[in-house]
Each structure stands twice: as structure tokens, then as C-alpha cells.
Short mmCIF file of C-alpha atoms in Angstrom, two decimals:
data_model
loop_
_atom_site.label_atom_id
_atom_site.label_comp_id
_atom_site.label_asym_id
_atom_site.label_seq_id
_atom_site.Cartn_x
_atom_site.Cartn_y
_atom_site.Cartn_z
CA UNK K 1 72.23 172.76 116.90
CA UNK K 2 69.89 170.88 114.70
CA UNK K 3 72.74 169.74 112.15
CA UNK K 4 74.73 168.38 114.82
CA UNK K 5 72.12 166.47 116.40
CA UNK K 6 71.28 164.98 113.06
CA UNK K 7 75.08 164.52 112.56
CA UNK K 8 75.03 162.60 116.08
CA UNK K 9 71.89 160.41 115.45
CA UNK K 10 73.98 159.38 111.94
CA UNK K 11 77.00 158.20 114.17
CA UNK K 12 74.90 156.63 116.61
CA UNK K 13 72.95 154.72 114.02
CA UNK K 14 75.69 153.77 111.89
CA UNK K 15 77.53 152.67 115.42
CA UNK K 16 74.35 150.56 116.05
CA UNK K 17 74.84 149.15 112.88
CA UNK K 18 78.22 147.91 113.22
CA UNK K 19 77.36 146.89 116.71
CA UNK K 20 74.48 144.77 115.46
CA UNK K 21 75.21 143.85 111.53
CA UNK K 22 73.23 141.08 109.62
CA UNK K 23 74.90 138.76 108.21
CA UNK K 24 73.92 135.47 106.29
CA UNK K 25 74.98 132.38 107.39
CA UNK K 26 76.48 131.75 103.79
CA UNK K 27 78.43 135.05 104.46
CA UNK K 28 79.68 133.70 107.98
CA UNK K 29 81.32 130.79 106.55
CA UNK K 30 83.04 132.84 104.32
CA UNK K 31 84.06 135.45 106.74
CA UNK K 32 85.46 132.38 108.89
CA UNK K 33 87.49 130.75 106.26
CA UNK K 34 88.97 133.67 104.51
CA UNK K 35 89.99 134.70 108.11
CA UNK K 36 91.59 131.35 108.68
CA UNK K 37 93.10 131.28 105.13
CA UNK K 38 95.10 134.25 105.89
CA UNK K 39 95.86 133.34 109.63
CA UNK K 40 97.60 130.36 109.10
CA UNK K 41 99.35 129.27 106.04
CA UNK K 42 98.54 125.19 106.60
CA UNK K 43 95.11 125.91 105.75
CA UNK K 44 93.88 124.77 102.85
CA UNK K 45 90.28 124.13 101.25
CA UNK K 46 89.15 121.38 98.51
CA UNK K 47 86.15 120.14 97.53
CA UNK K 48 83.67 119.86 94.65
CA UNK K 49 83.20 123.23 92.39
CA UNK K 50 85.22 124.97 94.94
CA UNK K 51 87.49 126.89 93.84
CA UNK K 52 86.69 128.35 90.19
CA UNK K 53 82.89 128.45 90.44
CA UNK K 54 83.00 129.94 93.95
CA UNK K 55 81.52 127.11 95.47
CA UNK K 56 78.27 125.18 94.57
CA UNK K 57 76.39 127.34 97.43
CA UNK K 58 79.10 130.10 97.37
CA UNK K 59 80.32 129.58 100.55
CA UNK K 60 84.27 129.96 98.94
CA UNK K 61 82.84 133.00 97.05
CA UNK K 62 86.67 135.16 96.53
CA UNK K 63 88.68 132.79 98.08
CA UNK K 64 90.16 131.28 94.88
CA UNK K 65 90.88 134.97 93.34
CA UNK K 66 92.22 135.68 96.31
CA UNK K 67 94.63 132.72 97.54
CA UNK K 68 95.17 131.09 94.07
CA UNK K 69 95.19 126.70 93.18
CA UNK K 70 97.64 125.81 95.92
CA UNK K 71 95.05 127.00 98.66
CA UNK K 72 91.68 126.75 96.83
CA UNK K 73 91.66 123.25 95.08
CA UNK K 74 88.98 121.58 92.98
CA UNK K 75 88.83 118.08 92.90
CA UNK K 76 86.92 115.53 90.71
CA UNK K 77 83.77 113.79 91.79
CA UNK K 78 85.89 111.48 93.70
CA UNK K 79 84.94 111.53 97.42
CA UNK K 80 86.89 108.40 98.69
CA UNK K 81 89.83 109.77 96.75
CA UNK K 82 89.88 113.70 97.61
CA UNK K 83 89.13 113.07 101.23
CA UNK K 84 91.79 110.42 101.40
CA UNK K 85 93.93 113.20 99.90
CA UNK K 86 92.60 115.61 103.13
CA UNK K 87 93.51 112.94 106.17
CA UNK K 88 96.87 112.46 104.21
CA UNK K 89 97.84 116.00 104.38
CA UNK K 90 96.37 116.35 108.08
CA UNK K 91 98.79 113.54 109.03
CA UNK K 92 102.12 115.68 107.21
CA UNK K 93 100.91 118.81 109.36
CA UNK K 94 98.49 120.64 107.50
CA UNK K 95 95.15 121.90 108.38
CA UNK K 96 92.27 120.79 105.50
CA UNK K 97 89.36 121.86 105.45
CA UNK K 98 87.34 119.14 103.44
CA UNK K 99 83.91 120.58 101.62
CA UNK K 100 81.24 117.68 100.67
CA UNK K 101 78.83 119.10 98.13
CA UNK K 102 76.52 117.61 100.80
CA UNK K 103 77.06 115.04 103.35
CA UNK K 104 74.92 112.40 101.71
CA UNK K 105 78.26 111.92 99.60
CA UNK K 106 80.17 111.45 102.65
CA UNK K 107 78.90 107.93 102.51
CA UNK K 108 81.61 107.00 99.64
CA UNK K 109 84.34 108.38 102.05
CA UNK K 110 83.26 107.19 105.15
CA UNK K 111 86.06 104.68 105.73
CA UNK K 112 88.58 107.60 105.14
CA UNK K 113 86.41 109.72 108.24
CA UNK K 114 85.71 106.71 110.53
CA UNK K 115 89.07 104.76 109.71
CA UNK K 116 91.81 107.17 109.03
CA UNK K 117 90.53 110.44 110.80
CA UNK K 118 88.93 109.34 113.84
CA UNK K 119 90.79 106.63 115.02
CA UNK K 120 94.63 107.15 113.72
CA UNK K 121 95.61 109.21 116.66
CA UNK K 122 94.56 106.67 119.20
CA UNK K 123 95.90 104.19 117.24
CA UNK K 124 99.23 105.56 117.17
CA UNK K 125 99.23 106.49 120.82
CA UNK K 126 98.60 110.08 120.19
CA UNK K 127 101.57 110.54 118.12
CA UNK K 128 99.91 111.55 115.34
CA UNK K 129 97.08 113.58 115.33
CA UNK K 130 94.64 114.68 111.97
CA UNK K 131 93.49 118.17 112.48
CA UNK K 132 91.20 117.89 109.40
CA UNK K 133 87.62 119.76 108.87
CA UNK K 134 84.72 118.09 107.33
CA UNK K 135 82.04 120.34 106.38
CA UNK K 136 78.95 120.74 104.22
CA UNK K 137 75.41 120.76 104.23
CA UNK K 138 73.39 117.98 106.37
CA UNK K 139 70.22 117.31 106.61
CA UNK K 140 67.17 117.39 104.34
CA UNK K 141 66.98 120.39 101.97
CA UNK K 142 63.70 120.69 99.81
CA UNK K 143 62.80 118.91 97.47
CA UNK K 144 65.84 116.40 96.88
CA UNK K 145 64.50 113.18 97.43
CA UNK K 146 65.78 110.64 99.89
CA UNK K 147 69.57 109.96 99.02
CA UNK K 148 69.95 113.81 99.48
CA UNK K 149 67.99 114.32 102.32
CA UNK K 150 69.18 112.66 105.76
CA UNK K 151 71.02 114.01 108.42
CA UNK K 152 74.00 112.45 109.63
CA UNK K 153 74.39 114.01 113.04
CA UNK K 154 73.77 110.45 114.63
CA UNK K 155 75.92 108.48 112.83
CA UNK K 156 79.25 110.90 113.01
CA UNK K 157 78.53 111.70 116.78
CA UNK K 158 78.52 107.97 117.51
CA UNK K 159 82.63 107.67 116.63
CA UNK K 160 84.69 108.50 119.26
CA UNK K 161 87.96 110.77 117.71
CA UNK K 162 85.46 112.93 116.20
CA UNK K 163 84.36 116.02 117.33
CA UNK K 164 80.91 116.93 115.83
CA UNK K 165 78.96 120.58 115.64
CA UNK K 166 75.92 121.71 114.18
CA UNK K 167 75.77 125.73 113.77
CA UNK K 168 72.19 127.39 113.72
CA UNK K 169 72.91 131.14 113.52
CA UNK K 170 75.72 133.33 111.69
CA UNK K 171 77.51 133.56 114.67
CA UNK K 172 77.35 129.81 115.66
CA UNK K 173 78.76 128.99 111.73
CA UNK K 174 81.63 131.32 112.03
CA UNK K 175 83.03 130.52 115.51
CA UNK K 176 82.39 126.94 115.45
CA UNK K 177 84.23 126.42 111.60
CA UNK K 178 87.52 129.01 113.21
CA UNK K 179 87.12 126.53 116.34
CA UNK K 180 87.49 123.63 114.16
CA UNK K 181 89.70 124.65 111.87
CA UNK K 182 92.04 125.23 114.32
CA UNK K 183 91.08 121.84 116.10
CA UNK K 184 93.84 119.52 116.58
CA UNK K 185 91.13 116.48 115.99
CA UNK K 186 89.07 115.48 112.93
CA UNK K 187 86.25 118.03 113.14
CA UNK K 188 82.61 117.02 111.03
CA UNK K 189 80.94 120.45 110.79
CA UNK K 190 77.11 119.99 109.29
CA UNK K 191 75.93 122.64 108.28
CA UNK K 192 71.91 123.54 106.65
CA UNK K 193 71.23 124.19 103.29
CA UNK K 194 68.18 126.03 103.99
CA UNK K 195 69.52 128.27 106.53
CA UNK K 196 72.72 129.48 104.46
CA UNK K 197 70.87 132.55 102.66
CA UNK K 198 69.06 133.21 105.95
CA UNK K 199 71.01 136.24 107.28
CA UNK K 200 71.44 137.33 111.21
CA UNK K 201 72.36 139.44 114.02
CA UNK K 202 75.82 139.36 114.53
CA UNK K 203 77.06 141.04 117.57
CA UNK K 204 80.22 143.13 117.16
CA UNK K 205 82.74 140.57 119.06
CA UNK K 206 81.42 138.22 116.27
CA UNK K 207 82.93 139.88 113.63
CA UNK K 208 86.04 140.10 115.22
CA UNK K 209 89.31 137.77 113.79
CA UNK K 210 89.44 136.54 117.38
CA UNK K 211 86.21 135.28 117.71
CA UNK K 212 85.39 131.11 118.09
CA UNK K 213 82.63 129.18 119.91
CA UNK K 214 84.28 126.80 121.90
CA UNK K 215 83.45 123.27 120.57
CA UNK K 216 81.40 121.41 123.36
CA UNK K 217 79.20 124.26 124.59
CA UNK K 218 75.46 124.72 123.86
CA UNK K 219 74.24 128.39 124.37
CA UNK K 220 70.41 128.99 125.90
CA UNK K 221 68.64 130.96 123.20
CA UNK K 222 65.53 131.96 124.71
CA UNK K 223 65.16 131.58 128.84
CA UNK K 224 62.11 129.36 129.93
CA UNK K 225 60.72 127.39 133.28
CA UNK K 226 58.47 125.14 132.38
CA UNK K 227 59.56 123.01 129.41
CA UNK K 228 63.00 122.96 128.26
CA UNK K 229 63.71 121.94 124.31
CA UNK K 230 66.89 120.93 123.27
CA UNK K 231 67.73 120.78 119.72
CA UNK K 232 70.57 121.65 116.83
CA UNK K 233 70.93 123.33 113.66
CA UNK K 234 67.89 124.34 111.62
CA UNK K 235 65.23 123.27 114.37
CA UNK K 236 66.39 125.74 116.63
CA UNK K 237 64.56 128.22 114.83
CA UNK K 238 61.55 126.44 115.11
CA UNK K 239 61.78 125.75 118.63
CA UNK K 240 62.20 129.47 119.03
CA UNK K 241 59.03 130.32 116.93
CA UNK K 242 57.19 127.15 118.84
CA UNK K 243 58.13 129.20 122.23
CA UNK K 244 56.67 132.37 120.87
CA UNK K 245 53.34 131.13 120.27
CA UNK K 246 53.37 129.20 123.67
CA UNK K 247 54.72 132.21 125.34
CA UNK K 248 50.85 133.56 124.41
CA UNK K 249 49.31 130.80 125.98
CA UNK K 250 51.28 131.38 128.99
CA UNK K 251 53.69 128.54 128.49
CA UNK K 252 57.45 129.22 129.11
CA UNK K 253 59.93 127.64 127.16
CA UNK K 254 63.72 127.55 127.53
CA UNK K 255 65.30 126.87 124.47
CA UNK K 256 68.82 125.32 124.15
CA UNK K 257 70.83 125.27 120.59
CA UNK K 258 73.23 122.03 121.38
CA UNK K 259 75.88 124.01 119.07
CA UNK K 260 78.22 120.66 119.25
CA UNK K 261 76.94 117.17 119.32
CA UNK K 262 80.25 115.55 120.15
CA UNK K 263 81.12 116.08 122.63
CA UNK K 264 77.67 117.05 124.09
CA UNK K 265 76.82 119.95 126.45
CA UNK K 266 75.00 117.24 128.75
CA UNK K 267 75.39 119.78 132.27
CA UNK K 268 73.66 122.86 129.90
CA UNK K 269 70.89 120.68 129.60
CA UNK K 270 70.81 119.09 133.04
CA UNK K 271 70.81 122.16 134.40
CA UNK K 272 67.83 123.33 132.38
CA UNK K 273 65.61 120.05 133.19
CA UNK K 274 66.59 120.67 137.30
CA UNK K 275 64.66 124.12 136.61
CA UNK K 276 62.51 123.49 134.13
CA UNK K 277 61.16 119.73 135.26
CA UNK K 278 60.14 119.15 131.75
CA UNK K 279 62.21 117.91 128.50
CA UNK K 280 61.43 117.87 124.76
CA UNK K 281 64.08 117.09 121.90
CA UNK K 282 63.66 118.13 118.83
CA UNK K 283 65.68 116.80 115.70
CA UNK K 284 65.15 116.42 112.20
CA UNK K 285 67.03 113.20 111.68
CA UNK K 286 65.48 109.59 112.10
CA UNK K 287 64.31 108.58 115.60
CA UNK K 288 65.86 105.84 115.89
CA UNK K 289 69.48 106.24 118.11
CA UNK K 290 69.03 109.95 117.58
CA UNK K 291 70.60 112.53 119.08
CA UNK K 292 67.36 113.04 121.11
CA UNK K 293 67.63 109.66 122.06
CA UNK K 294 71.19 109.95 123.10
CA UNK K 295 69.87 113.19 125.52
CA UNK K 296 67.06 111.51 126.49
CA UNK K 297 68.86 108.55 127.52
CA UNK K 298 71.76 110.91 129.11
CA UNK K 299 69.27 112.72 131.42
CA UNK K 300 67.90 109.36 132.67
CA UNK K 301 71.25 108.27 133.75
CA UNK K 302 72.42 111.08 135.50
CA UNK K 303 70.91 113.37 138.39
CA UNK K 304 68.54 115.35 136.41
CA UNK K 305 66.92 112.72 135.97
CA UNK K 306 65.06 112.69 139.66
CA UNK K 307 63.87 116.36 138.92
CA UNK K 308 61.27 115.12 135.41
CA UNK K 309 57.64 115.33 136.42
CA UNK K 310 56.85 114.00 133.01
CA UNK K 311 58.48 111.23 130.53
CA UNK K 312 60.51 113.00 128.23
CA UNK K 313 59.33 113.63 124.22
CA UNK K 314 61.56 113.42 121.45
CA UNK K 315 60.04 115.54 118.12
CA UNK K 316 61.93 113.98 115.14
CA UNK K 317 62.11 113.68 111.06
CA UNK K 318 59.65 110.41 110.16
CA UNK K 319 61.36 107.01 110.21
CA UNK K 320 61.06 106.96 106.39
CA UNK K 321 63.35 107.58 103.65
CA UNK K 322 62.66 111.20 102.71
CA UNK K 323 59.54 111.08 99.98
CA UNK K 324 60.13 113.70 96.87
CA UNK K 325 56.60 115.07 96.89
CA UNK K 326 56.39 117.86 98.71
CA UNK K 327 53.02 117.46 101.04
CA UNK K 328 54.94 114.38 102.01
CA UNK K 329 57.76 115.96 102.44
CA UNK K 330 56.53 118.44 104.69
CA UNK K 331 54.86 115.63 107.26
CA UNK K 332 58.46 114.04 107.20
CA UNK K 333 60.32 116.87 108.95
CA UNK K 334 59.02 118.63 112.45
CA UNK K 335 57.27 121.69 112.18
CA UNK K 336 56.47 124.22 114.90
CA UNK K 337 52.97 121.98 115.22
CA UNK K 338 54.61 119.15 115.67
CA UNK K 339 56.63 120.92 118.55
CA UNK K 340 53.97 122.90 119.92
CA UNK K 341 51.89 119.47 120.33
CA UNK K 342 54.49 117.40 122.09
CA UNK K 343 55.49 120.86 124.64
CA UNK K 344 51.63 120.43 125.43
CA UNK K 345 51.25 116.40 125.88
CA UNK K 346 54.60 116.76 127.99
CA UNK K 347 52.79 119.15 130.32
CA UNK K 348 49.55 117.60 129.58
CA UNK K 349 47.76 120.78 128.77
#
């Protein structure tokens, strides 16, 4: 009796496991393209150090071994010209997916994003459409200085004919890059540096070939009344650990992960605001026609508006170019102070 209660605790741990695995984020991306790769034969991936080194953050770890130079392509340090090559071949029918080594080099292709991506299939009258994936890491890292450091979820999201997300967890990084690769529209996916050795919980329907997050859908992370904070990719988890700490104080914070930031979940968070009466964004780009400005400004137009019992408070990155040193550094980007402080002002506690 003993041995096969042992023997049953085994199964029902190692079930738990697979129910329940961690996975990096690094790990997620690689799960999703490999996946994709094999799904669907017009997917390709090129890019920087992609294919023979694995990938500069080995993110395309295997994929060259495994799919071989048609499929896997390096390029030269050439960003106008690779990602020219990408919308070209999204406009003869095949799917691209189009690494930056980060987006800060996006800048010397932006013409090729804003001009031939986003706007070729409304100016062909939707005849022809460029289901091409930008991705890479956005966003400051540490310790790079300030051509390496900004976040470029503003300026993307502000061009209609892209579609823009910004995964947090493992399982927002793998559904949202299957949901874009299989996009029919130019897709910018920023990813974080910093979170892509941070591994986990991935529920079982995550790991399944099946599974996407549909583009345009934030997801509620942690369920609050009093004070709702909105934010997007790395943040998130500092929202969450801002929450815990008020959560001791008695404060209750709902947390939203915006997921995609074109088009944005605007109901999730009116819906949040109507119960929560209270609204903080958090972000760690500039301030200036940030995406905390663009919610802010959202909820003041619509009906949630009528339910604030307090101005809104946006937490952001300093309006600075990112200093090198790091005590500098630090001030630049919110921290779960900096969060903590504005959830308190907004409910003036």
C-alpha cells in the first residue's frame, strides 16, 4: 500500500508539473516560432546573428540546425536593407518574421515599417496586404546608454496599419508572437531584454500548438477595487509587486497587463475605472504622448470618465535621454516606489 501511494504522489506531482511548467520568456519565443516554423511553410525568420550563432539573446536557439539557410537567414548590419527585404516578401505571400537586435535600430528602417508595411494595404485598397512580424527587444535594458535604451511603444502605436503588442509573461510572448505571425497585418512585437531569462508559470493550454492571445485584449493580473493600474511589458511586474505591498496596508489594487497597445483594450480598462474609481498608468517610456497619456486621455473621453473620484496619475521613464551611470539610471525608470507613491497621492492617503 505504501509503494503505491508513493507511486501515486509521483504521478500526481509530475502531472502538476506538466500542468504548471516554468518556462522562460526566452524559451517561449522559441517554443512559438519553432511551432510556427513547422506549421506553415511561408514562415521565415532573418535578422542580425540569427541563424548560425543562435541568436544574439538565443531566442532562435535550434532553429537554424533544424530548418536550414532558406528558413533561418542572417543578414548584414543593414536594417533599411534586410527589412526592406521582409515587407518585399510579405507583399509576394510570405509570412517574415523580422528580428531587430533591438528596436533602437529600427530607427534606420523606419520608412520601410511606417511607409511600406503600415500603409501599403490601404493604399492599394486592401488588395495587398503585408503580414510581416517585427520583433525584438524595446525598451531600456541596463546599462546601455541612451541610443539603446528607449522604448518605442508610443511611436509604433501612433501608425494606423500597425498592430502593436507588448508581452510581459511566458505565456503573453508565446501567444501574442503565434497571433502575429499568423496576422494578416504588419505586426511590431516589443519585447524586454530584462525579462527574457526570467522564467514563468505556464499553464498547460499554453504549451499547447493551438494556443494564441488574441491581439487587442489586455488580461487582469491581479483583481483590485480601489485603484486600478494599467501598464505593459516589464512594468507589469512591478505593478504586481507595488500591489503586494499595498495589499498590507489595506490598499487594493487591480492590475491590468495592456498585452497589445494597438489596438488598445480601452473597455478592459473602462470597466476597471467604473469599479475601481481610481486610475494610475504606469510606463517606462517618455511621458510625453505616452501610452499612459493615450489611456489617460481615452478614459476622459469616454463614459468612465464620470466614475474618477481623483485626476488620473501617469508613472513614467524620466523625460531624459537614458544616462549610462547606473544611480542615474535607476531614477530614470519607475520603480515599485515610484508606483507605490503615485497609488497613494491618487487616493490621497
Amino acid at each position: 500500500i505504501a509503494e503505491s501511494l508513493e507511486l501515486t504522489k509521483t504521478k500526481l506531482e509530475q502531472a502538476m508539473t506538466l500542468l504548471h511548467k516554468t518556462v522562460t520568456v526566452r524559451d517561449a519565443l522559441n517554443q512559438a516560432l519553432d511551432e510556427e516554423l513547422e506549421r506553415d511553410e511561408r514562415v521565415f525568420l532573418l535578422g542580425e546573428e540569427v541563424a548560425q550563432y543562435d541568436g544574439a539573446y538565443k531566442i532562435s536557439r535550434g532553429l537554424w540546425k533544424k530548418y536550414g539557410d532558406k528558413r533561418i537567414i542572417d543578414t548584414p548590419i543593414s536594417e533599411m536593407g534586410f527589412t526592406g527585404i521582409a515587407v518585399g516578401a510579405a507583399m509576394a505571400g510570405l509570412r517574415p518574421v523580422c528580428e531587430f537586435m533591438t528596436f533602437n535600430f529600427s530607427m534606420q528602417a523606419i520608412d520601410q515599417v511606417i511607409n511600406s508595411a503600415a500603409k501599403t494595404c490601404y493604399m492599394s485598397a486592401g488588395s495587398i496586404s503585408v503580414p510581416i512580424v517585427f520583433r525584438g527587444p524595446n525598451g531600456a535594458s541596463a546599462g546601455v546608454a541612451a541610443q539603446h535604451s528607449q522604448c518605442f511603444a508610443a511611436w509604433y502605436a501612433h501608425c494606423p496599419g500597425l498592430k502593436v503588442v507588448s508581452p510581459w509573461s511566458s505565456e503573453d510572448a508565446k501567444g501574442l508572437l503565434k497571433a502575429s505571425i499568423r496576422d494578416d497585418n504588419p505586426v511590431v512585437m516589443l519585447e524586454n531584454e530584462l525579462l527574457y531569462g526570467v522564467p514563468f508559470e505556464m499553464s498547460e493550454e499554453a504549451q499547447s500548438k493551438d494556443f494564441v492571445v488574441p491581439i487587442g485584449k489586455a488580461k487582469i493580473e491581479r483583481q483590485g477595487t480601489q485603484v486600478t493600474l494599467v501598464s505593459h511589458s516589464r512594468p507589469v511586474g512591478h505593478c504586481l509587486e507595488a500591489a503586494a505591498v499595498l495589499a498590507k496596508e489595506g490598499v487594493e489594487c487591480e492590475v491590468i497587463n495592456l498585452r497589445t497597445i494597438r489596438p488598445m483594450d480601452i473597455e478592459a480598462i473602462e470597466a476597471s475605472v467604473v469599479k475601481t474609481n481610481h486610475l494610475v498608468t504606469v510606463e517606462g517610456g517618455w511621458p510625453q504622448f505616452g501610452v499612459g497619456a493615450e489611456v489617460c486621455a481615452r478614459i476622459m473621453e469616454g463614459p468612465a470618465f464620470n466614475y474618477l473620484d481623483a485626476p488620473a496619475v501617469r508613472v513614467t521613464g524620466a523625460d531624459v535621454p537614458m544616462p549610462y551611470a547606473k544611480i542615474l539610471e535607476d531614477n530614470c525608470i519607475p520603480q515599485v516606489k515610484d508606483i507605490i507613491f503615485a497609488v497613494k497621492k491618487t487616493l490621497n492617503i
